[in-house]
Amino acid sequence: MDEASKQPVLPRTWRPRAVRMVAYGLGVLIVATMAVLAAILPGDWRIMDRFLLVGLGVAIAAGLHLIARPRLVAADGGVTVVNGIRTHVLSWAEVVDIRMPVGEPWPSVDLSDGTTLAVMGIQSADGELALRNLEEFRSLLHDRGEAQEPGRS
């Protein structure tokens, strides 16, 4: 945060805090549990069975990574929205507004083509942090977003 202008310094990345802690914590716990189970299995289990058990834990952890992956990145060149599987790269002019109605799990951005895009990088589960992050991005959007229409002030 630039103290003089009270604006975030770019590039700035927002990530959900609570969801990441839970997803990565569970991923580590599941892989560790599967490794311990593979080590203490009875002797009649083959080595490949043990590797596959640990592999199952790693696969579950990879799925949990998709839950923890979302982020919102604001840079001079534009905005990058990373949700679970898809990544959207937008110019500042494409983003018209960001809003998160009460009770919604994450905000959505209104795009200049009339569509909306979910922004899972800020999540309401983070409480006040989510609201601060939303206001930070909104202030950047106000400064860098879509240009004013001619004749409007």
mmCIF file of N, CA and C in Angstrom, residues 14-98:
data_model
loop_
_atom_site.group_PDB
_atom_site.id
_atom_site.type_symbol
_atom_site.label_atom_id
_atom_site.label_comp_id
_atom_site.label_asym_id
_atom_site.label_seq_id
_atom_site.Cartn_x
_atom_site.Cartn_y
_atom_site.Cartn_z
ATOM 1 N N TRP A 14 -4.580 -10.659 -4.706
ATOM 2 C CA TRP A 14 -5.504 -10.979 -3.615
ATOM 3 C C TRP A 14 -5.821 -12.458 -3.700
ATOM 4 N N ARG A 15 -5.727 -13.124 -2.542
ATOM 5 C CA ARG A 15 -6.037 -14.555 -2.439
ATOM 6 C C ARG A 15 -6.915 -14.775 -1.229
ATOM 7 N N PRO A 16 -7.816 -15.768 -1.294
ATOM 8 C CA PRO A 16 -8.619 -16.072 -0.104
ATOM 9 C C PRO A 16 -7.745 -16.709 0.970
ATOM 10 N N ARG A 17 -7.930 -16.319 2.201
ATOM 11 C CA ARG A 17 -7.081 -16.811 3.283
ATOM 12 C C ARG A 17 -7.631 -18.107 3.883
ATOM 13 N N ALA A 18 -8.872 -18.103 4.339
ATOM 14 C CA ALA A 18 -9.430 -19.254 5.062
ATOM 15 C C ALA A 18 -9.482 -20.500 4.182
ATOM 16 N N VAL A 19 -9.931 -20.349 2.959
ATOM 17 C CA VAL A 19 -10.063 -21.497 2.062
ATOM 18 C C VAL A 19 -8.703 -22.116 1.764
ATOM 19 N N ARG A 20 -7.690 -21.279 1.571
ATOM 20 C CA ARG A 20 -6.351 -21.797 1.293
ATOM 21 C C ARG A 20 -5.806 -22.583 2.474
ATOM 22 N N MET A 21 -5.994 -22.054 3.681
ATOM 23 C CA MET A 21 -5.487 -22.756 4.862
ATOM 24 C C MET A 21 -6.153 -24.123 5.010
ATOM 25 N N VAL A 22 -7.464 -24.169 4.821
ATOM 26 C CA VAL A 22 -8.190 -25.435 4.967
ATOM 27 C C VAL A 22 -7.783 -26.416 3.866
ATOM 28 N N ALA A 23 -7.757 -25.958 2.616
ATOM 29 C CA ALA A 23 -7.453 -26.859 1.499
ATOM 30 C C ALA A 23 -6.036 -27.427 1.595
ATOM 31 N N TYR A 24 -5.053 -26.560 1.836
ATOM 32 C CA TYR A 24 -3.682 -27.063 1.910
ATOM 33 C C TYR A 24 -3.448 -27.879 3.185
ATOM 34 N N GLY A 25 -4.081 -27.499 4.274
ATOM 35 C CA GLY A 25 -3.972 -28.283 5.509
ATOM 36 C C GLY A 25 -4.533 -29.684 5.325
ATOM 37 N N LEU A 26 -5.711 -29.771 4.697
ATOM 38 C CA LEU A 26 -6.296 -31.082 4.433
ATOM 39 C C LEU A 26 -5.447 -31.889 3.456
ATOM 40 N N GLY A 27 -4.888 -31.223 2.454
ATOM 41 C CA GLY A 27 -4.034 -31.924 1.488
ATOM 42 C C GLY A 27 -2.837 -32.573 2.154
ATOM 43 N N VAL A 28 -2.177 -31.832 3.023
ATOM 44 C CA VAL A 28 -1.018 -32.377 3.747
ATOM 45 C C VAL A 28 -1.462 -33.527 4.648
ATOM 46 N N LEU A 29 -2.569 -33.341 5.346
ATOM 47 C CA LEU A 29 -3.068 -34.380 6.249
ATOM 48 C C LEU A 29 -3.426 -35.660 5.501
ATOM 49 N N ILE A 30 -4.066 -35.522 4.354
ATOM 50 C CA ILE A 30 -4.474 -36.705 3.583
ATOM 51 C C ILE A 30 -3.257 -37.445 3.033
ATOM 52 N N VAL A 31 -2.301 -36.721 2.481
ATOM 53 C CA VAL A 31 -1.097 -37.388 1.944
ATOM 54 C C VAL A 31 -0.327 -38.074 3.079
ATOM 55 N N ALA A 32 -0.196 -37.402 4.222
ATOM 56 C CA ALA A 32 0.515 -38.003 5.355
ATOM 57 C C ALA A 32 -0.220 -39.251 5.853
ATOM 58 N N THR A 33 -1.543 -39.180 5.922
ATOM 59 C CA THR A 33 -2.326 -40.339 6.370
ATOM 60 C C THR A 33 -2.162 -41.510 5.422
ATOM 61 N N MET A 34 -2.217 -41.248 4.132
ATOM 62 C CA MET A 34 -2.065 -42.326 3.150
ATOM 63 C C MET A 34 -0.659 -42.926 3.220
ATOM 64 N N ALA A 35 0.354 -42.091 3.459
ATOM 65 C CA ALA A 35 1.726 -42.610 3.570
ATOM 66 C C ALA A 35 1.869 -43.500 4.797
ATOM 67 N N VAL A 36 1.274 -43.083 5.914
ATOM 68 C CA VAL A 36 1.336 -43.906 7.130
ATOM 69 C C VAL A 36 0.578 -45.218 6.916
ATOM 70 N N LEU A 37 -0.604 -45.137 6.298
ATOM 71 C CA LEU A 37 -1.359 -46.364 6.015
ATOM 72 C C LEU A 37 -0.564 -47.309 5.112
ATOM 73 N N ALA A 38 0.087 -46.750 4.087
ATOM 74 C CA ALA A 38 0.885 -47.587 3.185
ATOM 75 C C ALA A 38 2.032 -48.267 3.935
ATOM 76 N N ALA A 39 2.573 -47.593 4.934
ATOM 77 C CA ALA A 39 3.692 -48.157 5.684
ATOM 78 C C ALA A 39 3.251 -49.247 6.655
ATOM 79 N N ILE A 40 2.032 -49.138 7.208
ATOM 80 C CA ILE A 40 1.608 -50.107 8.222
ATOM 81 C C ILE A 40 0.667 -51.186 7.688
ATOM 82 N N LEU A 41 0.452 -51.215 6.372
ATOM 83 C CA LEU A 41 -0.417 -52.251 5.799
ATOM 84 C C LEU A 41 0.177 -53.643 6.041
ATOM 85 N N PRO A 42 -0.669 -54.649 6.097
ATOM 86 C CA PRO A 42 -0.171 -56.015 6.282
ATOM 87 C C PRO A 42 0.791 -56.413 5.163
ATOM 88 N N GLY A 43 1.622 -57.395 5.432
ATOM 89 C CA GLY A 43 2.661 -57.824 4.506
ATOM 90 C C GLY A 43 2.156 -58.397 3.197
ATOM 91 N N ASP A 44 0.889 -58.832 3.147
ATOM 92 C CA ASP A 44 0.396 -59.418 1.900
ATOM 93 C C ASP A 44 -0.004 -58.363 0.865
ATOM 94 N N TRP A 45 0.073 -57.085 1.215
ATOM 95 C CA TRP A 45 -0.171 -56.008 0.243
ATOM 96 C C TRP A 45 1.115 -55.804 -0.552
ATOM 97 N N ARG A 46 0.999 -55.708 -1.863
ATOM 98 C CA ARG A 46 2.171 -55.521 -2.719
ATOM 99 C C ARG A 46 2.666 -54.084 -2.650
ATOM 100 N N ILE A 47 3.888 -53.893 -3.129
ATOM 101 C CA ILE A 47 4.494 -52.564 -3.122
ATOM 102 C C ILE A 47 3.713 -51.603 -4.024
ATOM 103 N N MET A 48 3.189 -52.110 -5.160
ATOM 104 C CA MET A 48 2.417 -51.258 -6.060
ATOM 105 C C MET A 48 1.137 -50.772 -5.374
ATOM 106 N N ASP A 49 0.516 -51.615 -4.560
ATOM 107 C CA ASP A 49 -0.674 -51.200 -3.816
ATOM 108 C C ASP A 49 -0.349 -50.048 -2.868
ATOM 109 N N ARG A 50 0.790 -50.134 -2.258
ATOM 110 C CA ARG A 50 1.217 -49.078 -1.326
ATOM 111 C C ARG A 50 1.473 -47.758 -2.074
ATOM 112 N N PHE A 51 2.151 -47.837 -3.239
ATOM 113 C CA PHE A 51 2.390 -46.635 -4.039
ATOM 114 C C PHE A 51 1.074 -46.023 -4.527
ATOM 115 N N LEU A 52 0.153 -46.875 -4.927
ATOM 116 C CA LEU A 52 -1.135 -46.365 -5.400
ATOM 117 C C LEU A 52 -1.936 -45.709 -4.274
ATOM 118 N N LEU A 53 -1.794 -46.206 -3.066
ATOM 119 C CA LEU A 53 -2.476 -45.592 -1.929
ATOM 120 C C LEU A 53 -1.938 -44.182 -1.682
ATOM 121 N N VAL A 54 -0.630 -44.033 -1.714
ATOM 122 C CA VAL A 54 -0.030 -42.700 -1.569
ATOM 123 C C VAL A 54 -0.399 -41.837 -2.778
ATOM 124 N N GLY A 55 -0.423 -42.432 -3.966
ATOM 125 C CA GLY A 55 -0.816 -41.707 -5.177
ATOM 126 C C GLY A 55 -2.240 -41.191 -5.092
ATOM 127 N N LEU A 56 -3.129 -41.961 -4.486
ATOM 128 C CA LEU A 56 -4.501 -41.505 -4.276
ATOM 129 C C LEU A 56 -4.519 -40.274 -3.376
ATOM 130 N N GLY A 57 -3.709 -40.281 -2.340
ATOM 131 C CA GLY A 57 -3.609 -39.118 -1.460
ATOM 132 C C GLY A 57 -3.103 -37.893 -2.205
ATOM 133 N N VAL A 58 -2.118 -38.086 -3.077
ATOM 134 C CA VAL A 58 -1.583 -36.978 -3.869
ATOM 135 C C VAL A 58 -2.643 -36.460 -4.842
ATOM 136 N N ALA A 59 -3.420 -37.363 -5.444
ATOM 137 C CA ALA A 59 -4.483 -36.948 -6.362
ATOM 138 C C ALA A 59 -5.551 -36.129 -5.631
ATOM 139 N N ILE A 60 -5.906 -36.530 -4.433
ATOM 140 C CA ILE A 60 -6.884 -35.775 -3.644
ATOM 141 C C ILE A 60 -6.309 -34.403 -3.283
ATOM 142 N N ALA A 61 -5.031 -34.360 -2.919
ATOM 143 C CA ALA A 61 -4.384 -33.090 -2.606
ATOM 144 C C ALA A 61 -4.351 -32.174 -3.833
ATOM 145 N N ALA A 62 -4.159 -32.740 -5.019
ATOM 146 C CA ALA A 62 -4.172 -31.939 -6.252
ATOM 147 C C ALA A 62 -5.568 -31.352 -6.489
ATOM 148 N N GLY A 63 -6.601 -32.127 -6.192
ATOM 149 C CA GLY A 63 -7.968 -31.605 -6.299
ATOM 150 C C GLY A 63 -8.213 -30.476 -5.311
ATOM 151 N N LEU A 64 -7.681 -30.618 -4.113
ATOM 152 C CA LEU A 64 -7.809 -29.552 -3.120
ATOM 153 C C LEU A 64 -7.043 -28.304 -3.540
ATOM 154 N N HIS A 65 -5.955 -28.484 -4.280
ATOM 155 C CA HIS A 65 -5.205 -27.332 -4.784
ATOM 156 C C HIS A 65 -6.075 -26.482 -5.711
ATOM 157 N N LEU A 66 -6.948 -27.111 -6.477
ATOM 158 C CA LEU A 66 -7.840 -26.354 -7.357
ATOM 159 C C LEU A 66 -8.786 -25.467 -6.559
ATOM 160 N N ILE A 67 -9.125 -25.880 -5.353
ATOM 161 C CA ILE A 67 -9.987 -25.062 -4.493
ATOM 162 C C ILE A 67 -9.202 -23.882 -3.929
ATOM 163 N N ALA A 68 -7.906 -24.076 -3.674
ATOM 164 C CA ALA A 68 -7.076 -23.036 -3.064
ATOM 165 C C ALA A 68 -6.404 -22.133 -4.097
ATOM 166 N N ARG A 69 -6.494 -22.449 -5.360
ATOM 167 C CA ARG A 69 -5.778 -21.755 -6.418
ATOM 168 C C ARG A 69 -6.291 -20.361 -6.755
ATOM 169 N N PRO A 70 -7.560 -20.028 -6.599
ATOM 170 C CA PRO A 70 -8.074 -18.741 -7.077
ATOM 171 C C PRO A 70 -7.315 -17.536 -6.540
ATOM 172 N N ARG A 71 -7.200 -16.540 -7.416
ATOM 173 C CA ARG A 71 -6.572 -15.274 -7.044
ATOM 174 C C ARG A 71 -7.015 -14.201 -8.027
ATOM 175 N N LEU A 72 -6.822 -12.983 -7.610
ATOM 176 C CA LEU A 72 -7.093 -11.809 -8.437
ATOM 177 C C LEU A 72 -5.810 -11.000 -8.454
ATOM 178 N N VAL A 73 -5.291 -10.725 -9.653
ATOM 179 C CA VAL A 73 -4.035 -9.997 -9.789
ATOM 180 C C VAL A 73 -4.299 -8.721 -10.569
ATOM 181 N N ALA A 74 -3.947 -7.600 -9.974
ATOM 182 C CA ALA A 74 -4.042 -6.310 -10.649
ATOM 183 C C ALA A 74 -2.630 -5.846 -10.972
ATOM 184 N N ALA A 75 -2.391 -5.542 -12.239
ATOM 185 C CA ALA A 75 -1.080 -5.059 -12.683
ATOM 186 C C ALA A 75 -1.300 -3.845 -13.573
ATOM 187 N N ASP A 76 -0.221 -3.200 -13.940
ATOM 188 C CA ASP A 76 -0.343 -2.028 -14.802
ATOM 189 C C ASP A 76 -1.033 -2.368 -16.118
ATOM 190 N N GLY A 77 -0.747 -3.537 -16.656
ATOM 191 C CA GLY A 77 -1.293 -3.928 -17.957
ATOM 192 C C GLY A 77 -2.714 -4.434 -17.930
ATOM 193 N N GLY A 78 -3.250 -4.769 -16.767
ATOM 194 C CA GLY A 78 -4.608 -5.283 -16.707
ATOM 195 C C GLY A 78 -4.861 -6.113 -15.472
ATOM 196 N N VAL A 79 -5.903 -6.919 -15.562
ATOM 197 C CA VAL A 79 -6.378 -7.716 -14.438
ATOM 198 C C VAL A 79 -6.370 -9.182 -14.846
ATOM 199 N N THR A 80 -5.884 -10.042 -13.956
ATOM 200 C CA THR A 80 -5.921 -11.482 -14.189
ATOM 201 C C THR A 80 -6.778 -12.115 -13.110
ATOM 202 N N VAL A 81 -7.804 -12.860 -13.542
ATOM 203 C CA VAL A 81 -8.706 -13.558 -12.626
ATOM 204 C C VAL A 81 -8.450 -15.049 -12.786
ATOM 205 N N VAL A 82 -7.988 -15.691 -11.711
ATOM 206 C CA VAL A 82 -7.725 -17.131 -11.725
ATOM 207 C C VAL A 82 -8.771 -17.794 -10.841
ATOM 208 N N ASN A 83 -9.607 -18.624 -11.457
ATOM 209 C CA ASN A 83 -10.639 -19.388 -10.741
ATOM 210 C C ASN A 83 -10.370 -20.857 -10.971
ATOM 211 N N GLY A 84 -10.368 -21.656 -9.939
ATOM 212 C CA GLY A 84 -10.206 -23.102 -10.028
ATOM 213 C C GLY A 84 -9.403 -23.604 -11.209
ATOM 214 N N ILE A 85 -10.040 -23.689 -12.376
ATOM 215 C CA ILE A 85 -9.399 -24.253 -13.550
ATOM 216 C C ILE A 85 -9.056 -23.180 -14.585
ATOM 217 N N ARG A 86 -9.940 -22.201 -14.772
ATOM 218 C CA ARG A 86 -9.759 -21.206 -15.834
ATOM 219 C C ARG A 86 -9.056 -19.946 -15.357
ATOM 220 N N THR A 87 -8.315 -19.342 -16.280
ATOM 221 C CA THR A 87 -7.650 -18.064 -16.036
ATOM 222 C C THR A 87 -8.144 -17.073 -17.082
ATOM 223 N N HIS A 88 -8.546 -15.900 -16.628
ATOM 224 C CA HIS A 88 -9.041 -14.857 -17.520
ATOM 225 C C HIS A 88 -8.109 -13.652 -17.409
ATOM 226 N N VAL A 89 -7.584 -13.190 -18.540
ATOM 227 C CA VAL A 89 -6.732 -12.011 -18.574
ATOM 228 C C VAL A 89 -7.544 -10.893 -19.218
ATOM 229 N N LEU A 90 -7.730 -9.812 -18.463
ATOM 230 C CA LEU A 90 -8.576 -8.708 -18.902
ATOM 231 C C LEU A 90 -7.791 -7.412 -18.893
ATOM 232 N N SER A 91 -8.134 -6.513 -19.795
ATOM 233 C CA SER A 91 -7.564 -5.171 -19.725
ATOM 234 C C SER A 91 -8.408 -4.377 -18.727
ATOM 235 N N TRP A 92 -7.856 -3.290 -18.217
ATOM 236 C CA TRP A 92 -8.598 -2.480 -17.255
ATOM 237 C C TRP A 92 -9.885 -1.953 -17.865
ATOM 238 N N ALA A 93 -9.857 -1.628 -19.151
ATOM 239 C CA ALA A 93 -11.047 -1.071 -19.805
ATOM 240 C C ALA A 93 -12.178 -2.084 -19.913
ATOM 241 N N GLU A 94 -11.868 -3.372 -19.880
ATOM 242 C CA GLU A 94 -12.906 -4.402 -19.968
ATOM 243 C C GLU A 94 -13.701 -4.542 -18.673
ATOM 244 N N VAL A 95 -13.127 -4.142 -17.547
ATOM 245 C CA VAL A 95 -13.777 -4.298 -16.244
ATOM 246 C C VAL A 95 -14.532 -3.021 -15.929
ATOM 247 N N VAL A 96 -15.857 -3.123 -15.837
ATOM 248 C CA VAL A 96 -16.699 -1.959 -15.585
ATOM 249 C C VAL A 96 -16.885 -1.734 -14.086
ATOM 250 N N ASP A 97 -17.177 -2.801 -13.346
ATOM 251 C CA ASP A 97 -17.462 -2.668 -11.916
ATOM 252 C C ASP A 97 -17.220 -4.008 -11.236
ATOM 253 N N ILE A 98 -17.058 -3.959 -9.932
ATOM 254 C CA ILE A 98 -16.970 -5.173 -9.120
ATOM 255 C C ILE A 98 -17.969 -5.022 -7.993
#
